[in-house]
PDB file of C-alpha atoms in Angstrom:
ATOM      1  CA  MET A  62      59.509 -81.176 -58.503  1.00 84.00           C
ATOM      2  CA  SER A  63      59.162 -84.433 -56.821  1.00 87.00           C
ATOM      3  CA  ARG A  64      58.346 -82.779 -53.594  1.00 91.00           C
ATOM      4  CA  LEU A  65      55.772 -80.930 -55.125  1.00 89.00           C
ATOM      5  CA  ARG A  66      54.191 -84.471 -56.360  1.00 88.00           C
ATOM      6  CA  ALA A  67      54.356 -85.997 -53.055  1.00 89.00           C
ATOM      7  CA  LEU A  68      53.012 -83.102 -51.094  1.00 86.00           C
ATOM      8  CA  ILE A  69      49.837 -83.603 -53.244  1.00 84.00           C
ATOM      9  CA  GLN A  70      49.576 -87.101 -52.803  1.00 84.00           C
ATOM     10  CA  LYS A  71      49.798 -87.023 -49.648  1.00 87.00           C
ATOM     11  CA  HIS A  72      47.203 -84.195 -49.049  1.00 86.00           C
ATOM     12  CA  PHE A  73      45.255 -85.436 -52.275  1.00 87.00           C
ATOM     13  CA  GLY A  74      41.659 -85.579 -50.371  1.00 86.00           C
ATOM     14  CA  SER A  75      42.469 -81.370 -49.113  1.00 89.00           C
ATOM     15  CA  VAL A  76      43.443 -80.573 -52.233  1.00 90.00           C
ATOM     16  CA  VAL A  77      40.415 -81.394 -54.211  1.00 91.00           C
ATOM     17  CA  MET A  78      38.340 -80.832 -51.651  1.00 93.00           C
ATOM     18  CA  GLY A  79      40.083 -76.923 -51.900  1.00 93.00           C
ATOM     19  CA  PHE A  80      38.849 -76.954 -55.347  1.00 94.00           C
ATOM     20  CA  VAL A  81      35.120 -78.371 -54.777  1.00 95.00           C
ATOM     21  CA  LEU A  82      34.848 -75.264 -52.349  1.00 96.00           C
ATOM     22  CA  VAL A  83      36.220 -72.666 -54.675  1.00 96.00           C
ATOM     23  CA  GLY A  84      33.606 -74.874 -57.420  1.00 95.00           C
ATOM     24  CA  PHE A  85      30.966 -73.870 -55.159  1.00 95.00           C
ATOM     25  CA  VAL A  86      31.768 -70.065 -54.378  1.00 96.00           C
ATOM     26  CA  VAL A  87      32.062 -69.651 -58.187  1.00 95.00           C
ATOM     27  CA  LEU A  88      28.601 -71.314 -58.639  1.00 93.00           C
ATOM     28  CA  LEU A  89      27.083 -69.202 -55.975  1.00 93.00           C
ATOM     29  CA  ALA A  90      28.428 -66.671 -58.082  1.00 93.00           C
ATOM     30  CA  GLU A  91      27.370 -67.193 -61.412  1.00 91.00           C
ATOM     31  CA  LEU A  92      23.654 -68.580 -59.762  1.00 90.00           C
ATOM     32  CA  LEU A  93      23.670 -64.482 -57.966  1.00 91.00           C
ATOM     33  CA  LEU A  94      25.018 -62.452 -60.925  1.00 90.00           C
ATOM     34  CA  THR A  95      22.339 -64.059 -62.955  1.00 86.00           C
ATOM     35  CA  GLY A  96      19.179 -63.628 -60.911  1.00 86.00           C
ATOM     36  CA  HIS A  97      18.784 -67.124 -59.915  1.00 85.00           C
ATOM     37  CA  THR A  98      17.096 -65.896 -56.928  1.00 83.00           C
ATOM     38  CA  ARG A  99      13.327 -66.251 -57.099  1.00 84.00           C
ATOM     39  CA  ASP A 100      10.744 -69.271 -56.263  1.00 86.00           C
ATOM     40  CA  ILE A 101      11.844 -72.328 -56.587  1.00 84.00           C
ATOM     41  CA  GLN A 102      15.337 -71.405 -58.313  1.00 85.00           C
ATOM     42  CA  LEU A 103      16.380 -70.427 -54.318  1.00 90.00           C
ATOM     43  CA  VAL A 104      16.932 -74.105 -53.789  1.00 91.00           C
ATOM     44  CA  ALA A 105      19.732 -74.009 -56.211  1.00 91.00           C
ATOM     45  CA  VAL A 106      21.674 -71.296 -54.168  1.00 93.00           C
ATOM     46  CA  VAL A 107      21.070 -73.042 -50.588  1.00 94.00           C
ATOM     47  CA  ALA A 108      22.317 -76.439 -51.822  1.00 95.00           C
ATOM     48  CA  THR A 109      25.277 -74.060 -53.477  1.00 96.00           C
ATOM     49  CA  VAL A 110      25.871 -73.066 -50.259  1.00 96.00           C
ATOM     50  CA  ILE A 111      25.557 -75.676 -48.485  1.00 96.00           C
ATOM     51  CA  GLY A 112      28.062 -77.345 -50.558  1.00 95.00           C
ATOM     52  CA  ALA A 113      30.419 -74.506 -49.812  1.00 96.00           C
ATOM     53  CA  LEU A 114      29.768 -75.528 -46.265  1.00 96.00           C
ATOM     54  CA  LEU A 115      30.335 -78.888 -47.051  1.00 95.00           C
ATOM     55  CA  ALA A 116      33.393 -78.815 -48.303  1.00 95.00           C
ATOM     56  CA  LEU A 117      34.659 -75.793 -45.964  1.00 95.00           C
ATOM     57  CA  ALA A 118      33.606 -78.127 -42.812  1.00 93.00           C
ATOM     58  CA  ALA A 119      35.659 -80.944 -44.522  1.00 92.00           C
ATOM     59  CA  LEU A 120      38.640 -79.255 -44.577  1.00 91.00           C
ATOM     60  CA  LEU A 121      38.487 -78.219 -40.987  1.00 90.00           C
ATOM     61  CA  TRP A 122      37.362 -80.977 -39.282  1.00 82.00           C
ATOM     62  CA  GLY A 123      39.840 -83.389 -41.081  1.00 67.00           C
ATOM     63  CA  HIS A 124      39.145 -87.491 -40.836  1.00 71.00           C
ATOM     64  CA  ARG A 125      36.932 -86.874 -37.991  1.00 74.00           C
ATOM     65  CA  ALA A 126      33.303 -86.366 -39.219  1.00 81.00           C
ATOM     66  CA  ARG A 127      34.411 -87.908 -42.905  1.00 83.00           C
ATOM     67  CA  MET A 128      31.739 -90.306 -43.069  1.00 86.00           C
ATOM     68  CA  ALA A 129      28.762 -87.884 -41.902  1.00 90.00           C
ATOM     69  CA  LEU A 130      30.145 -85.146 -44.502  1.00 91.00           C
ATOM     70  CA  ALA A 131      30.454 -87.799 -47.625  1.00 90.00           C
ATOM     71  CA  VAL A 132      26.861 -88.890 -46.732  1.00 92.00           C
ATOM     72  CA  LEU A 133      25.639 -85.095 -46.866  1.00 93.00           C
ATOM     73  CA  PHE A 134      27.104 -84.499 -50.190  1.00 93.00           C
ATOM     74  CA  LEU A 135      25.641 -87.481 -51.642  1.00 94.00           C
ATOM     75  CA  LEU A 136      22.222 -86.280 -50.302  1.00 95.00           C
ATOM     76  CA  LEU A 137      23.517 -82.600 -51.982  1.00 94.00           C
ATOM     77  CA  SER A 138      23.936 -84.244 -55.330  1.00 93.00           C
ATOM     78  CA  ILE A 139      20.073 -84.949 -55.661  1.00 93.00           C
ATOM     79  CA  THR A 140      19.595 -81.366 -55.526  1.00 92.00           C
ATOM     80  CA  GLY A 141      21.284 -80.669 -59.434  1.00 90.00           C
ATOM     81  CA  LEU A 142      19.218 -83.788 -60.218  1.00 89.00           C
ATOM     82  CA  VAL A 143      15.695 -82.037 -59.477  1.00 88.00           C
ATOM     83  CA  GLY A 144      17.381 -78.956 -61.304  1.00 88.00           C
ATOM     84  CA  VAL A 145      17.958 -81.219 -64.515  1.00 85.00           C
ATOM     85  CA  PHE A 146      14.169 -81.916 -64.312  1.00 84.00           C
ATOM     86  CA  GLU A 147      13.376 -78.359 -63.323  1.00 82.00           C
ATOM     87  CA  HIS A 148      15.415 -76.594 -66.144  1.00 79.00           C
ATOM     88  CA  ALA A 149      13.321 -79.288 -68.684  1.00 77.00           C
ATOM     89  CA  GLU A 150      10.274 -78.301 -67.332  1.00 75.00           C
ATOM     90  CA  GLU A 151      10.739 -74.718 -67.523  1.00 71.00           C
ATOM     91  CA  GLY A 152      11.946 -74.982 -71.575  1.00 62.00           C
ATOM     92  CA  GLY A 153       8.821 -76.409 -72.042  1.00 61.00           C
ATOM     93  CA  GLY A 154       8.643 -79.272 -70.115  1.00 55.00           C
ATOM     94  CA  ARG A 155       9.495 -81.588 -73.607  1.00 51.00           C
ATOM     95  CA  ALA A 156      12.230 -83.947 -74.146  1.00 49.00           C
ATOM     96  CA  GLU A 157      13.566 -81.720 -77.242  1.00 51.00           C
ATOM     97  CA  ALA A 158      14.959 -79.531 -74.858  1.00 49.00           C
ATOM     98  CA  PHE A 159      17.800 -82.211 -74.888  1.00 50.00           C
ATOM     99  CA  VAL A 160      18.095 -82.522 -78.802  1.00 50.00           C
ATOM    100  CA  PRO A 161      21.359 -81.495 -79.994  1.00 47.00           C
ATOM    101  CA  GLY A 162      19.844 -78.647 -82.270  1.00 46.00           C
ATOM    102  CA  THR A 163      17.639 -77.488 -79.152  1.00 48.00           C
ATOM    103  CA  GLN A 164      20.596 -77.652 -77.105  1.00 45.00           C
ATOM    104  CA  ALA A 165      22.552 -75.443 -79.337  1.00 46.00           C
ATOM    105  CA  ARG A 166      19.633 -72.545 -79.196  1.00 50.00           C
ATOM    106  CA  ALA A 167      19.421 -72.536 -76.002  1.00 48.00           C
ATOM    107  CA  LEU A 168      22.740 -72.576 -75.416  1.00 47.00           C
ATOM    108  CA  SER A 169      23.418 -69.466 -77.862  1.00 51.00           C
ATOM    109  CA  GLN A 170      20.416 -67.674 -75.903  1.00 52.00           C
ATOM    110  CA  ALA A 171      21.933 -68.576 -72.426  1.00 49.00           C
ATOM    111  CA  SER A 172      25.364 -67.298 -73.475  1.00 48.00           C
ATOM    112  CA  ALA A 173      24.002 -63.619 -74.394  1.00 48.00           C
ATOM    113  CA  PRO A 174      25.697 -61.103 -72.247  1.00 48.00           C
ATOM    114  CA  ILE A 175      24.025 -59.987 -68.914  1.00 44.00           C
ATOM    115  CA  GLN A 176      22.588 -56.970 -68.568  1.00 48.00           C
ATOM    116  CA  VAL A 177      21.967 -54.635 -65.721  1.00 47.00           C
ATOM    117  CA  ARG A 178      18.436 -52.973 -66.058  1.00 51.00           C
ATOM    118  CA  PHE A 179      18.075 -49.874 -64.266  1.00 55.00           C
ATOM    119  CA  SER A 180      15.098 -47.744 -63.410  1.00 56.00           C
ATOM    120  CA  TYR A 181      13.908 -44.159 -63.368  1.00 55.00           C
ATOM    121  CA  ASP A 182      11.811 -42.726 -60.966  1.00 58.00           C
ATOM    122  CA  GLU A 183      10.365 -39.408 -62.202  1.00 63.00           C
ATOM    123  CA  GLU A 184       9.528 -38.059 -58.578  1.00 66.00           C
ATOM    124  CA  SER A 185      12.863 -38.594 -57.192  1.00 62.00           C
ATOM    125  CA  GLY A 186      14.946 -38.133 -60.173  1.00 59.00           C
ATOM    126  CA  GLU A 187      16.933 -41.457 -59.105  1.00 61.00           C
ATOM    127  CA  ARG A 188      17.987 -44.038 -61.402  1.00 56.00           C
ATOM    128  CA  SER A 189      18.037 -47.408 -59.188  1.00 54.00           C
ATOM    129  CA  GLU A 190      20.097 -50.598 -60.507  1.00 52.00           C
ATOM    130  CA  SER A 191      16.882 -53.887 -60.406  1.00 49.00           C
ATOM    131  CA  GLY A 192      19.808 -56.476 -60.786  1.00 45.00           C
ATOM    132  CA  PHE A 193      21.129 -58.662 -63.194  1.00 40.00           C
ATOM    133  CA  VAL A 194      19.298 -60.188 -66.145  1.00 39.00           C
ATOM    134  CA  ARG A 195      20.257 -62.276 -68.889  1.00 37.00           C
ATOM    135  CA  ARG A 196      18.155 -62.652 -71.958  1.00 38.00           C
ATOM    136  CA  GLU A 197      14.828 -64.584 -72.266  1.00 49.00           C
ATOM    137  CA  GLY A 198      15.096 -67.884 -73.380  1.00 58.00           C
ATOM    138  CA  SER A 199      15.357 -71.587 -72.447  1.00 60.00           C
ATOM    139  CA  PRO A 200      17.222 -72.405 -69.430  1.00 68.00           C
ATOM    140  CA  PRO A 201      20.106 -74.573 -70.006  1.00 72.00           C
ATOM    141  CA  PRO A 202      18.885 -77.997 -69.507  1.00 68.00           C
ATOM    142  CA  LEU A 203      21.780 -79.653 -67.802  1.00 73.00           C
ATOM    143  CA  ALA A 204      23.591 -76.426 -65.787  1.00 81.00           C
ATOM    144  CA  PRO A 205      22.155 -78.121 -62.862  1.00 85.00           C
ATOM    145  CA  LEU A 206      24.740 -81.063 -63.245  1.00 86.00           C
ATOM    146  CA  SER A 207      27.751 -78.968 -61.793  1.00 89.00           C
ATOM    147  CA  LEU A 208      25.554 -78.433 -58.587  1.00 89.00           C
ATOM    148  CA  THR A 209      25.647 -82.594 -58.956  1.00 91.00           C
ATOM    149  CA  GLY A 210      29.194 -83.229 -60.093  1.00 90.00           C
ATOM    150  CA  LEU A 211      30.683 -80.731 -57.637  1.00 91.00           C
ATOM    151  CA  SER A 212      28.553 -82.840 -54.857  1.00 92.00           C
ATOM    152  CA  LEU A 213      30.152 -86.208 -56.047  1.00 91.00           C
ATOM    153  CA  LEU A 214      33.704 -84.486 -56.205  1.00 89.00           C
ATOM    154  CA  GLY A 215      33.176 -83.869 -52.274  1.00 91.00           C
ATOM    155  CA  ALA A 216      32.131 -87.520 -51.365  1.00 90.00           C
ATOM    156  CA  ALA A 217      34.906 -88.848 -53.688  1.00 89.00           C
ATOM    157  CA  ALA A 218      37.748 -86.391 -51.936  1.00 89.00           C
ATOM    158  CA  VAL A 219      36.705 -87.033 -48.488  1.00 88.00           C
ATOM    159  CA  PHE A 220      37.185 -90.672 -48.909  1.00 81.00           C
ATOM    160  CA  ALA A 221      40.351 -89.891 -50.774  1.00 78.00           C
ATOM    161  CA  GLY A 222      41.594 -88.066 -47.737  1.00 71.00           C
ATOM    162  CA  ARG A 223      39.943 -90.610 -45.282  1.00 53.00           C
ATOM    163  CA  GLU A 224      42.211 -93.345 -46.924  1.00 48.00           C
ATOM    164  CA  SER A 225      45.054 -91.169 -46.802  1.00 51.00           C
ATOM    165  CA  ALA A 226      44.689 -90.776 -43.130  1.00 51.00           C
ATOM    166  CA  ASP A 227      44.190 -94.681 -43.005  1.00 51.00           C
ATOM    167  CA  GLN A 228      47.109 -95.234 -44.334  1.00 52.00           C
ATOM    168  CA  GLU A 229      49.228 -93.009 -41.891  1.00 52.00           C
ATOM    169  CA  ALA A 230      47.886 -93.996 -39.178  1.00 52.00           C
ATOM    170  CA  THR A 231      49.061 -97.893 -40.079  1.00 50.00           C
ATOM    171  CA  ASP A 232      52.358 -96.204 -41.296  1.00 48.00           C
TER     172      ASP A 232
END
């Protein structure tokens, strides 16, 4: 057990960055599965792909580009904050979107099962899938903060990795 602890402590930045990478990939999958791909919604998809690429770069490049990667993660975190305002506007642009009772209703509507819509072409007799959709309802107002949180965690992991690399150099 002490060997595992020592290994994790030695590579803490890389371990956390691995989790950040997985987090961005899962977030991307969720965005695509819920059809979050129209107009301004594409900002979240693109930001998530960029976040995954930054995490991968941090894992591959080591300490050489750490400061630039940390700054890019910090800039990327802003997209989640923008998303919170977009979700609030879609929810009616009212402060009530953040009131607990309203939040509970929004969450109950948002947690409805994902459905697949099919269309039937009468001329050809073929059935085609038109994509994954959620039931109608207000978007979850704080969901974009997952992008902000992952970005900030990525920046922290970059700094933690840099510190452990600096310690190894002095030892």
